Coordinates of C-alpha atoms in Angstrom, one line a residue:
Chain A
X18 CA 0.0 0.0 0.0
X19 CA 1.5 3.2 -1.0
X20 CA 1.6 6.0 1.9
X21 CA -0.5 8.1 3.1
X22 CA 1.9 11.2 2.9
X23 CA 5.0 10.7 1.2
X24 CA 7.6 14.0 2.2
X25 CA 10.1 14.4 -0.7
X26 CA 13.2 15.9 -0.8
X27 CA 11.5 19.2 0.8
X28 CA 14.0 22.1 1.5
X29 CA 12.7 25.2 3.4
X30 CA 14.2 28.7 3.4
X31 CA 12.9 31.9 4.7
X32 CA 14.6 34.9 3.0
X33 CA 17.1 36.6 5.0
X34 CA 16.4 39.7 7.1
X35 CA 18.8 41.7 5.9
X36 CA 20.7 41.1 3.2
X37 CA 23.0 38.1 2.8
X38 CA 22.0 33.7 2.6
X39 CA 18.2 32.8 3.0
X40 CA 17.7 31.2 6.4
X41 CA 17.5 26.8 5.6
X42 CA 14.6 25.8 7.8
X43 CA 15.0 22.9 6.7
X44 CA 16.9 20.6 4.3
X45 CA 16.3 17.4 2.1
X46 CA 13.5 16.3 4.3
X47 CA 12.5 12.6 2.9
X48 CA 9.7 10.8 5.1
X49 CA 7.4 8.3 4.2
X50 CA 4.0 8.0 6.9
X51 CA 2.2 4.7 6.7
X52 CA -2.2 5.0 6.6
X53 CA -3.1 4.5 10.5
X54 CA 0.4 5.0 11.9
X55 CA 1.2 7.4 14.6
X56 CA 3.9 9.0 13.7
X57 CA 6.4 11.2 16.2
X58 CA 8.9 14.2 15.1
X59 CA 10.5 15.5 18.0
X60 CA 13.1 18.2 18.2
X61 CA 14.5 20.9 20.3
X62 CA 13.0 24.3 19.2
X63 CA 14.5 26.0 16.5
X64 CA 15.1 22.5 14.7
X65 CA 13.0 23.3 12.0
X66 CA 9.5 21.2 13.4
X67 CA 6.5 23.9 13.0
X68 CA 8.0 24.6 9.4
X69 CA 8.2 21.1 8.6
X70 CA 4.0 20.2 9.9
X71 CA 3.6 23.8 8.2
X72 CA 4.5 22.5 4.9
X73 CA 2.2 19.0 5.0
X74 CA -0.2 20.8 4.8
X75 CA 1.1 23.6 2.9
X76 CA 0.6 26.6 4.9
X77 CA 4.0 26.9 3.9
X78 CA 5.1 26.8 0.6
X79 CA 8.1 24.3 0.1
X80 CA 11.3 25.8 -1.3
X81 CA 11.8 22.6 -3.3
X82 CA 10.8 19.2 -2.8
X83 CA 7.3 17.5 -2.8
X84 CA 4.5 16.4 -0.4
X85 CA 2.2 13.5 -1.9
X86 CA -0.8 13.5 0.4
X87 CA -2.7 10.4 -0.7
X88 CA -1.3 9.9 -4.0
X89 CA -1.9 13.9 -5.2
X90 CA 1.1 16.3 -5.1
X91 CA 0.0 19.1 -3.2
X92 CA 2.4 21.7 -5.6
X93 CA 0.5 20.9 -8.9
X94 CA -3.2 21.8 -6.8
X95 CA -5.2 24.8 -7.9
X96 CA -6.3 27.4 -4.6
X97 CA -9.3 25.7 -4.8
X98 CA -8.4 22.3 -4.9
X99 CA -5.6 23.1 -2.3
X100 CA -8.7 24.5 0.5
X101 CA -10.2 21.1 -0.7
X102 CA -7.8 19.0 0.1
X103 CA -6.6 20.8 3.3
X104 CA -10.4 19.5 4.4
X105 CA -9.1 16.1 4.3
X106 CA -6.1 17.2 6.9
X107 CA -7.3 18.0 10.4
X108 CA -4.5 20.0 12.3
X109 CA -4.1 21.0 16.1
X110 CA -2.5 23.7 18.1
X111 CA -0.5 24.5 20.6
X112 CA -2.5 27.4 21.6
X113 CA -5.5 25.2 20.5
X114 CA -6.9 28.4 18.6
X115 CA -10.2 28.1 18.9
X116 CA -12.7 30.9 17.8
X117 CA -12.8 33.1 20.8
X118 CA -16.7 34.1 20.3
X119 CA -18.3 30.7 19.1
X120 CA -19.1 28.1 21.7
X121 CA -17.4 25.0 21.8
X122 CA -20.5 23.0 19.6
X123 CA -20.3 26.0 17.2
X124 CA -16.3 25.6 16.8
X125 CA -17.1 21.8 15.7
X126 CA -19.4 23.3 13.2
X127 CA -16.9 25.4 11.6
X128 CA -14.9 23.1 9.7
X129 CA -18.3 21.6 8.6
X130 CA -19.5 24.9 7.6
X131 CA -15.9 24.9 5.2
X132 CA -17.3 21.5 3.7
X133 CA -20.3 23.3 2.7
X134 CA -22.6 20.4 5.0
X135 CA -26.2 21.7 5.7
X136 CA -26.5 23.7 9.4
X137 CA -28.7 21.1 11.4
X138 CA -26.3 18.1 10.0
X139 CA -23.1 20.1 11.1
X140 CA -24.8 20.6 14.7
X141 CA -25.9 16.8 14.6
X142 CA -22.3 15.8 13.9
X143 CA -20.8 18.3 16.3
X144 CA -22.8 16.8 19.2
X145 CA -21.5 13.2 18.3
X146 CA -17.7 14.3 18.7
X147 CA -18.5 16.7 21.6
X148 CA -19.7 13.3 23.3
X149 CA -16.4 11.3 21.8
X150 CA -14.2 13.5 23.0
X151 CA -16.0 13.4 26.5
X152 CA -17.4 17.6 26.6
X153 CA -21.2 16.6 25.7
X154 CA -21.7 19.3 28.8
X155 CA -19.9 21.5 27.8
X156 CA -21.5 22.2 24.1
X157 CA -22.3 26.0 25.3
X158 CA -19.3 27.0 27.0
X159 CA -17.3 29.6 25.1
X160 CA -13.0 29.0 25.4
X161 CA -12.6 31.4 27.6
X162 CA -14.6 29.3 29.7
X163 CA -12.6 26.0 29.3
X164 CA -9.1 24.9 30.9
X165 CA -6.4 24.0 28.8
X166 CA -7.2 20.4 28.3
X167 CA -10.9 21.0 27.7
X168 CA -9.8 23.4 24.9
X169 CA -7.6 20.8 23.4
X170 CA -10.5 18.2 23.5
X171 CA -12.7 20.6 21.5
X172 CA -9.9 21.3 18.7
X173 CA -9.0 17.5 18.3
X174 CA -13.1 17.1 17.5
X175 CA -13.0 20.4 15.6
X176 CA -9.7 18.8 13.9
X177 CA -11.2 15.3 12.7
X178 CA -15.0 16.7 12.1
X179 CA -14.7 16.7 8.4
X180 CA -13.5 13.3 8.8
X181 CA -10.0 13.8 7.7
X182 CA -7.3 11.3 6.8
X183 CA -4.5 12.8 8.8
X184 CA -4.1 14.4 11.6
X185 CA -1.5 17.2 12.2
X186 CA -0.6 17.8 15.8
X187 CA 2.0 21.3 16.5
X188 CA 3.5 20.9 19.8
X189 CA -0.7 19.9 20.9
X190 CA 0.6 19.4 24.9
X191 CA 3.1 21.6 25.3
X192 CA 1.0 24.1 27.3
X193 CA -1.1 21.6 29.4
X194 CA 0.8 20.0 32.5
X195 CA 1.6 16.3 32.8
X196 CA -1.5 14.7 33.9
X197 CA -3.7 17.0 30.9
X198 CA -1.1 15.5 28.4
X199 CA -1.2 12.2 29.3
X200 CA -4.9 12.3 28.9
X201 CA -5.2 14.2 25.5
X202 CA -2.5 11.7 24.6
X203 CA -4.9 8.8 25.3
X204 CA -7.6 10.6 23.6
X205 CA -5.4 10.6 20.5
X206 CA -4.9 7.0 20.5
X207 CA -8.0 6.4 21.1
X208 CA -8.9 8.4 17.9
X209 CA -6.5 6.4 16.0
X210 CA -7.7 3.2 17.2
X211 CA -11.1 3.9 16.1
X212 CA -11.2 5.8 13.0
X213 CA -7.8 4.9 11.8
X214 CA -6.8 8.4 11.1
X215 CA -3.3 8.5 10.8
X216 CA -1.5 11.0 13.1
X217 CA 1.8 13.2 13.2
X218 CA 2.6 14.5 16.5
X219 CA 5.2 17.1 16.5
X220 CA 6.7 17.8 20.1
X221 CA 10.0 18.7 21.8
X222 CA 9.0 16.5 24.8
X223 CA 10.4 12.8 24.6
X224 CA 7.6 11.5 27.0
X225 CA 4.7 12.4 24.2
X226 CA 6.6 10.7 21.8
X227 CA 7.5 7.7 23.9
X228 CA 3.9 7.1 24.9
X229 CA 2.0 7.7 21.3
X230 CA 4.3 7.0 18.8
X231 CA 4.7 4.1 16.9
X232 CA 7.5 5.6 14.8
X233 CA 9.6 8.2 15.1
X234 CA 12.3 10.6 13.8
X235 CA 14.6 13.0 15.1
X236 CA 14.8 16.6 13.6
X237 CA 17.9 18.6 13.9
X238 CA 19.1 21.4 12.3
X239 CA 16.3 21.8 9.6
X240 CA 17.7 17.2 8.6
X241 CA 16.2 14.2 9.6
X242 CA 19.3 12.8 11.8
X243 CA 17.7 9.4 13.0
X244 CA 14.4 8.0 11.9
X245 CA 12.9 4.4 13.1
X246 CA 10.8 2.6 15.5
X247 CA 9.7 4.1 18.7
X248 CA 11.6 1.1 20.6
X249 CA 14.5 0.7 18.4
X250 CA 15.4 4.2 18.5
X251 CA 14.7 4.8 22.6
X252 CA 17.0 1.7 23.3
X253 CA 19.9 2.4 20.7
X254 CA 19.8 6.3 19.7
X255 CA 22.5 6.3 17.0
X256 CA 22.6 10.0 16.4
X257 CA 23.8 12.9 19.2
X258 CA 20.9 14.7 18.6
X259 CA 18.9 11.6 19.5
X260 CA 20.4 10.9 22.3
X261 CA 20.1 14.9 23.5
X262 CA 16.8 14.8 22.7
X263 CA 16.0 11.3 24.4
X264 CA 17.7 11.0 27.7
X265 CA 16.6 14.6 29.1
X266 CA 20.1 15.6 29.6
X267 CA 18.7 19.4 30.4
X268 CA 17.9 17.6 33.8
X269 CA 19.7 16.3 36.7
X270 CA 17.1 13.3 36.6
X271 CA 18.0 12.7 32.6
X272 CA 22.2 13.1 33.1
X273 CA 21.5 10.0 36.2
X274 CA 19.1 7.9 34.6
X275 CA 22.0 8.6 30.9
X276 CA 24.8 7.6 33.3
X277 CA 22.9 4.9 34.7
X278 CA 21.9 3.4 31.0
X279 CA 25.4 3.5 30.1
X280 CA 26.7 1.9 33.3
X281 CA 24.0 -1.2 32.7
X282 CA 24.8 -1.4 28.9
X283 CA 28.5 -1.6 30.2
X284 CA 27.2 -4.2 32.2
X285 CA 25.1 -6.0 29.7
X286 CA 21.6 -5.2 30.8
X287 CA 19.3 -2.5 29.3
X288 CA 18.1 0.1 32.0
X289 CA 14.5 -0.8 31.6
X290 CA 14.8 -4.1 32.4
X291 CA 16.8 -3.2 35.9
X292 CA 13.8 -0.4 36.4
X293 CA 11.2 -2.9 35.8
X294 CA 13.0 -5.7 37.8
X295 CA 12.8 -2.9 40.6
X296 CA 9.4 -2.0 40.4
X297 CA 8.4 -5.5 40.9
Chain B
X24 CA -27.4 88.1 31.7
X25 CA -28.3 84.0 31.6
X26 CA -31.6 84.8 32.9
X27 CA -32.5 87.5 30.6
X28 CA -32.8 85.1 27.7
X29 CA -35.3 82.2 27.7
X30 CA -33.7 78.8 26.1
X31 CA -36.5 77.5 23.1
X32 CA -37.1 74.4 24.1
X33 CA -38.9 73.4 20.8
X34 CA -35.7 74.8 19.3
X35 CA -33.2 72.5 21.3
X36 CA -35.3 68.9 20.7
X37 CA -35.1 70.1 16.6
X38 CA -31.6 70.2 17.5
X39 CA -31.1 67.2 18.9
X40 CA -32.9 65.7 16.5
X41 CA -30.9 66.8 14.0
X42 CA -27.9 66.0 15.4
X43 CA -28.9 62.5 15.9
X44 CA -30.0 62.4 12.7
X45 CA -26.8 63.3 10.8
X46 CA -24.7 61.3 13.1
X47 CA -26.6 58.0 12.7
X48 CA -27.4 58.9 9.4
X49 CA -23.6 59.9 8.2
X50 CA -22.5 56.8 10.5
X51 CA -24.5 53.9 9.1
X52 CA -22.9 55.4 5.2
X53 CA -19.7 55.7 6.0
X54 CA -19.6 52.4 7.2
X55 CA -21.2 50.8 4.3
X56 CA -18.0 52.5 2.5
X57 CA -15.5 52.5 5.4
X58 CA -16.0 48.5 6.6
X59 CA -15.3 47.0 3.0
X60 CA -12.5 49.6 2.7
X61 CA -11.1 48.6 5.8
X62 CA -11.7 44.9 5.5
X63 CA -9.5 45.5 2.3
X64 CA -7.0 47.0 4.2
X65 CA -6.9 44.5 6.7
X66 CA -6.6 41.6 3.9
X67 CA -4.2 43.2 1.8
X68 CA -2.0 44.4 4.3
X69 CA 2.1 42.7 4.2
X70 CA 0.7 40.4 7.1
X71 CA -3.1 40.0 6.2
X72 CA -4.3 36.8 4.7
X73 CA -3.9 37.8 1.0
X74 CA -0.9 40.3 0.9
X75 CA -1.0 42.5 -2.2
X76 CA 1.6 45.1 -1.8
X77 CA 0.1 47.3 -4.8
X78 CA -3.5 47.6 -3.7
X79 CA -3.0 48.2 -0.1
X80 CA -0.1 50.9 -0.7
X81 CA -2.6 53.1 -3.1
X82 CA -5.5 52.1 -0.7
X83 CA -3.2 53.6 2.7
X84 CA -2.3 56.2 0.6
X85 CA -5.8 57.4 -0.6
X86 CA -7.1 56.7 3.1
X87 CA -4.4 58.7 4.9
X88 CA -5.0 61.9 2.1
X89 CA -9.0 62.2 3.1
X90 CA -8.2 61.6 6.7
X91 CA -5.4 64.5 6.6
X92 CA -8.0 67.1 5.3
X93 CA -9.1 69.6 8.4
X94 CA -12.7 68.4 8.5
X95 CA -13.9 71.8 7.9
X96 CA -11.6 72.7 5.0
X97 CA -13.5 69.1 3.5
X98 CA -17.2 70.7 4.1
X99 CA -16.2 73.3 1.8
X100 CA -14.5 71.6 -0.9
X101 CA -17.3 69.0 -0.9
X102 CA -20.0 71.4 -1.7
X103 CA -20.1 71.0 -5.1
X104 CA -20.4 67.7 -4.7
X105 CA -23.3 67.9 -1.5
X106 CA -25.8 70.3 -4.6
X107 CA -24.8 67.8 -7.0
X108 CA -26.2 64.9 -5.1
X109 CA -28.7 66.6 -2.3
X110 CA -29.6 69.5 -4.7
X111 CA -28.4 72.1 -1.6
X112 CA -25.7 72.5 0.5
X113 CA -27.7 73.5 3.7
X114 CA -29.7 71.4 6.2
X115 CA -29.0 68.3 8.2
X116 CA -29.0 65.8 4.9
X117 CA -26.9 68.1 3.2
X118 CA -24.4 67.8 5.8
X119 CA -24.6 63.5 5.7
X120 CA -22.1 63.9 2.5
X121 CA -19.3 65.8 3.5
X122 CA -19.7 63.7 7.1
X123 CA -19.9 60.7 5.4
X124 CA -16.5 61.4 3.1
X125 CA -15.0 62.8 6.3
X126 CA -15.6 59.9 8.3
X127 CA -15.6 56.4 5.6
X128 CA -11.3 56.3 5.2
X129 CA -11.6 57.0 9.5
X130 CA -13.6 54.1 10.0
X131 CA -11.8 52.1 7.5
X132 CA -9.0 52.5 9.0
X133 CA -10.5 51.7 12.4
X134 CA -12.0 48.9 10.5
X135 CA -8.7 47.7 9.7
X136 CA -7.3 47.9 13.6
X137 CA -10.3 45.6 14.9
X138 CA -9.1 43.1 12.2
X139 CA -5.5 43.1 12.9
X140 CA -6.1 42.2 16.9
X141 CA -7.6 38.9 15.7
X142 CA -5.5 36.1 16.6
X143 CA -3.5 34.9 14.1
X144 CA -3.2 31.3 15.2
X145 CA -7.3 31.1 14.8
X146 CA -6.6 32.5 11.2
X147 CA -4.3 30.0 10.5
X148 CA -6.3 27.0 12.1
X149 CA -8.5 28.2 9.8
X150 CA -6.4 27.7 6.5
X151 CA -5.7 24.6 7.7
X152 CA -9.5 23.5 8.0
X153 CA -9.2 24.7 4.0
X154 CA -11.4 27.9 4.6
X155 CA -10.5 30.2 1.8
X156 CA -9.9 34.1 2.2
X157 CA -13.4 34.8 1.6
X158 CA -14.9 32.7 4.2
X159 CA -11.8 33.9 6.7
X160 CA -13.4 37.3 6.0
X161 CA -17.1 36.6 6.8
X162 CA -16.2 33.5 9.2
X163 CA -13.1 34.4 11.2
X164 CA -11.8 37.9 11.1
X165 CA -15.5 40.1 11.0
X166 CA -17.1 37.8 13.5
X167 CA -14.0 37.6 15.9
X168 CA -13.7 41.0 16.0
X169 CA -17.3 42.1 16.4
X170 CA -17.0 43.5 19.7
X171 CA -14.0 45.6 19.0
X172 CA -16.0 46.6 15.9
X173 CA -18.5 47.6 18.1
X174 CA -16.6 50.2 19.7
X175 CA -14.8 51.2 16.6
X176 CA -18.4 52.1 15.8
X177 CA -19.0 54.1 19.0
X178 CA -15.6 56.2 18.4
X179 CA -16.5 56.7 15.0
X180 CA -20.2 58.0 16.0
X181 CA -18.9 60.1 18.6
X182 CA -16.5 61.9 15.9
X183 CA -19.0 62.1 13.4
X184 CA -21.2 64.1 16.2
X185 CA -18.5 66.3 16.8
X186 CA -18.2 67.2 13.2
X187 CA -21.2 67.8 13.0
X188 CA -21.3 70.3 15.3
X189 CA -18.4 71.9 12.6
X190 CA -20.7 72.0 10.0
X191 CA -22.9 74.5 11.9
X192 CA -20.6 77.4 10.4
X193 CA -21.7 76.8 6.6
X194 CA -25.8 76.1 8.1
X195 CA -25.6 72.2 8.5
X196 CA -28.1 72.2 11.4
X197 CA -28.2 70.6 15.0
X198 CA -27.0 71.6 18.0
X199 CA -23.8 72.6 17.0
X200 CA -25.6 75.0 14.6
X201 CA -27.6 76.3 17.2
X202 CA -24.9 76.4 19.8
X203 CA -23.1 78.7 16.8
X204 CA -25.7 80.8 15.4
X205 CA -26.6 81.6 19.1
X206 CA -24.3 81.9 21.4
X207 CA -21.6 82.9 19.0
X208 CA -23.6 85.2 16.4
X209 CA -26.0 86.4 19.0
X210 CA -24.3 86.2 22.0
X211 CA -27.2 83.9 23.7
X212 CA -24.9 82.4 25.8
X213 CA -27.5 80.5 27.6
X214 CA -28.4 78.7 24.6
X215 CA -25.0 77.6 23.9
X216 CA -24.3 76.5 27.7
X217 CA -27.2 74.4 27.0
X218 CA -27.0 72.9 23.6
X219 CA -23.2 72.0 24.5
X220 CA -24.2 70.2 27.8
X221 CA -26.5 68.3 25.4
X222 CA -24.3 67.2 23.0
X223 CA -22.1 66.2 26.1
X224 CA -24.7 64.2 27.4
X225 CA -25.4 62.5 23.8
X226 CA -21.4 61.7 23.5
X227 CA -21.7 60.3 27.2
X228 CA -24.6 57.9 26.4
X229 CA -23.6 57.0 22.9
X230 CA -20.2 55.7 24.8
X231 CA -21.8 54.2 27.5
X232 CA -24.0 51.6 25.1
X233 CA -21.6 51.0 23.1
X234 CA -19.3 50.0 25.5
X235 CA -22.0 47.7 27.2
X236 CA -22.9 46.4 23.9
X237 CA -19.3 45.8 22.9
X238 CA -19.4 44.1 26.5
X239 CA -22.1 42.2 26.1
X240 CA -21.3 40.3 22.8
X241 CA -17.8 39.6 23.9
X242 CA -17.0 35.8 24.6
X243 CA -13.3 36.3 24.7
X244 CA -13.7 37.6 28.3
X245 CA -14.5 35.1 31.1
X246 CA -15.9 36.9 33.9
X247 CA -19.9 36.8 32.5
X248 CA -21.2 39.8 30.3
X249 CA -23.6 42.5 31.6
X250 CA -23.9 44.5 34.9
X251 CA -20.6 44.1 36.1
X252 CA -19.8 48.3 35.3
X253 CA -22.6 51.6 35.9
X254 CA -23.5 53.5 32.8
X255 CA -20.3 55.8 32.8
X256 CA -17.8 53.8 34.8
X257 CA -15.9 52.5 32.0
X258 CA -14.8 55.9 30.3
X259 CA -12.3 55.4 27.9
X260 CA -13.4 52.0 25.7
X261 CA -9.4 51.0 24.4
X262 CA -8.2 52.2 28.1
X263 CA -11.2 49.4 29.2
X264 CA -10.4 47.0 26.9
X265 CA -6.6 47.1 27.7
X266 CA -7.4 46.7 31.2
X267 CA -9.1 43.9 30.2
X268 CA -6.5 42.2 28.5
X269 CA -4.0 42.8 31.2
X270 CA -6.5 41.1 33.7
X271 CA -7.3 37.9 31.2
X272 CA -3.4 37.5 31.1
X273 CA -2.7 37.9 34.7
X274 CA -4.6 34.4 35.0
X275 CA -2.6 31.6 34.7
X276 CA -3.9 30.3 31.5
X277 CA -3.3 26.6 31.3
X278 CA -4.0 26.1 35.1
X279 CA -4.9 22.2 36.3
X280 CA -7.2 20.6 34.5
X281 CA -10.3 18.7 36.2
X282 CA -10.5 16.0 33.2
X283 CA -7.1 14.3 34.0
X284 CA -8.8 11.4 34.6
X285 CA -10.1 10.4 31.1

């Protein structure tokens, strides 16, 4: 089966400020997501990642280099058929951007309203995500009167509504705390498991990758440094970005539990076997 | 001398009339030119949704020329064009035409601020839900910033008014006319006392509903629309709004969440 989004040789630059080179976002970007995977890009910040989910979807324009979103390259699309397609890519935020003076049913709707479905239809289908995503109570509530996480719930049904084929997630936990991300993380599997709608979650943090993705890769400097299985790459990080990225060596917790890895490996034994052999 | 003169009451509710009259009546046309201009503005603009360097350039230009006229150098110049169209250049609906050029490239440009505060991230959630720029415009953008619209509005009723007070020098009726002819020509100063106090009065309660208006259709703020200020307590409407922002942002915004649990 081919793809579902095929990322081609795609190059970024912005041009320069002031005179001189174009800033390289990002550089012979080649990635291949399989239908119904969910698929992890983690990064520090400035690596490139925003551009990168920016141009699946083409809200940037690619310097060179292709996306082919279910078989269509997105470069050779009209306006038109470009606001088409884009209805068949759901995308999330981290600031959730919701519309400030619609209530959380009537946000739902929006996208639908894009589609062109018929008003009572649009409501009818809102309703049914409001309940999947677990806010049937809170259909009136404007954003301003939901906490972090209930915002994110009503984007994520806002973002598959139109029943897209991919879902684009920007950083989606970044401003809830641990317990809220764990939770919207579930919800996103729980999507996936359901509909089958294939998701790219795009995150700095290691723990959202580790718990939702089944496949990964490592963004660097605008390049893909490391790309694999979630697994694979957790236990045997072959780039130093991976590694940087993986072992949370900005903390005192991460530079202990690296040393600690490397003193078992040394020893034969991978970490999380000792950890669960201590839990028990 | 203030008693010696009686104030015509029949003379002052003409006046108010009038003045209502033009302001509404000059308001209401200038926006039906101003808000498209402005929307255009807005759009066009280096970091709108469809930047067009051209348009928008000649557009500003064109916009800031009108607005740089002395409002009272305008009524003259558009006489010609207030007999062409009105027949005269005297009376209240006379004075709708040079109120209305006066005031359309303000409002657009006011317009054009409301637009600009909306949040750019809902704009671009928006592109990628595959809205195009014309459903941004009538989805996103106008209905996001309705409240700030709002009082845009009231600002540009309130100037208006005050114009046209102006145009009582060249007979444009209202109170400003009467406040001129008056206590200026005649040296009723009575009269004057008392038609100023009443446009006072109008500006006062022309800000106050629009800022409870504005207030009441806002969702953005969280602490429920309505009663929460008296009829004049809010005085300045950006000075309120700023202090509303400041207070939204002084909550911690992504505080504990109560659905953990799912």
């Amino acid at each position: 089966m081919p793809p579902i989004l095929a990322i081609e040789k795609l190059s970024k630059s912005f041009p320069a400020v002031r005179a001189g080179d174009d800033v390289r976002a990002l550089s012979d970007i080649d990635l291949f997501i399989e239908e119904g995977e969910i698929f992890g890009i983690i990064g520090k910040s400035g690596a490139g990642k925003s551009t990168l989910v920016r141009c699946i979807n083409f809200l940037e324009r690619p310097t060179s280099g292709e996306i082919v979103f279910n078989g269509v390259c997105l470069s050779s699309l009209s306006k038109a058929e470009l606001y088409h397609t884009r209805q068949s890519m759901g995308m999330i935020f981290q600031q959730f951007n919701l519309l400030a003076q619609r209530n959380a049913l009537r946000n739902i709707c929006f996208p639908l309203e894009v589609a062109g479905w018929d008003r009572q239809k649009a409501r009818q289908r809102a309703s049914e995500l409001l309940e999947l995503v677990g806010m049937s109570d809170k259909a009136g509530a404007y954003p301003a009167q939901l906490s972090g996480g209930q915002r994110q719930r009503v984007a994520i049904a806002r973002a598959i509504a139109a029943n897209p084929r991919i879902l684009l997630c920007d950083e989606a936990t970044s401003a809830l705390d641990p317990e809220t991300t764990h939770s919207i993380l579930a919800l996103l599997k729980d999507i996936n498991a359901r509909y089958g709608i294939t998701i790219i979650v795009i995150t700095h943090e290691m723990p959202v990758i580790e718990q939702i993705a089944t496949r990964l890769a490592v963004l660097d400097e605008g390049r893909i440094v490391e790309a694999g299985r979630t697994s694979e790459v957790f236990a045997a990080p072959q780039s130093e970005a991976a590694r940087r990225m993986l072992v949370r060596p900005q903390h005192e917790d991460g530079l202990i539990a690296a040393a600690a890895r490397r003193y078992f490996e040394s020893q034969g034994m991978a970490l999380e076997e000792v950890i669960r052999d201590y839990a028990q | 001398m203030l008693s010696s003169f009686s104030v015509d009451g029949g003379m002052l509710l003409a006046g108010i009339g009038q003045t209502l009259y033009m302001t509404l009546a000059s308001a209401l046309l200038a926006y039906l030119i101003g808000l498209p201009l402005g929307v255009l503005l807005a759009v066009t603009a280096p970091e709108g949704i469809r930047p067009l360097r051209m348009l928008n350039t000649v557009l500003g230009f064109v916009v800031n020329v009108l607005r740089s006229v002395p409002f009272l150098i305008l009524l003259i110049l558009v006489i010609p064009l207030t007999r062409a169209i009105m027949g005269t250049s005297l009376g209240p609906s006379a004075t709708v035409v040079p109120l209305t050029v006066a005031a359309a490239p303000f409002v657009a440009r006011l317009v054009e601020a409301s637009l600009a505060e909306v949040d750019q991230g809902v704009v671009e959630a928006a592109w990628s839900m595959g809205a195009s720029p014309f459903k941004i415009i009538m989805k996103v953008l106008l209905p996001e910033a309705r409240s700030s619209l709002l009082l845009g509005a009231t600002i540009a009723a309130i100037t208006i008014l005050g114009y046209s007070a102006m145009s009582g020098i060249v007979g444009g009726g209202g109170l400003g006319d009467i406040a001129i002819r008056y206590g200026y020509y005649r040296y009723e100063t009575s009269v004057m006392f008392v038609s100023v106090a009443l446009l006072v009065v109008i500006v006062m309660v022309l800000q106050a509903l629009g800022n409870r208006w504005a207030r009441s259709i806002d969702k953005k703020a969280s602490a429920p629309s309505g009663m929460a200020f008296g009829l004049f307590g809010s005085g300045m409407p950006l000075g309120g709004r700023k202090a509303e922002k400041i207070g939204q942002s002084a909550v911690p915004a992504e505080n504990k969440d109560e659905d953990a649990a799912t």
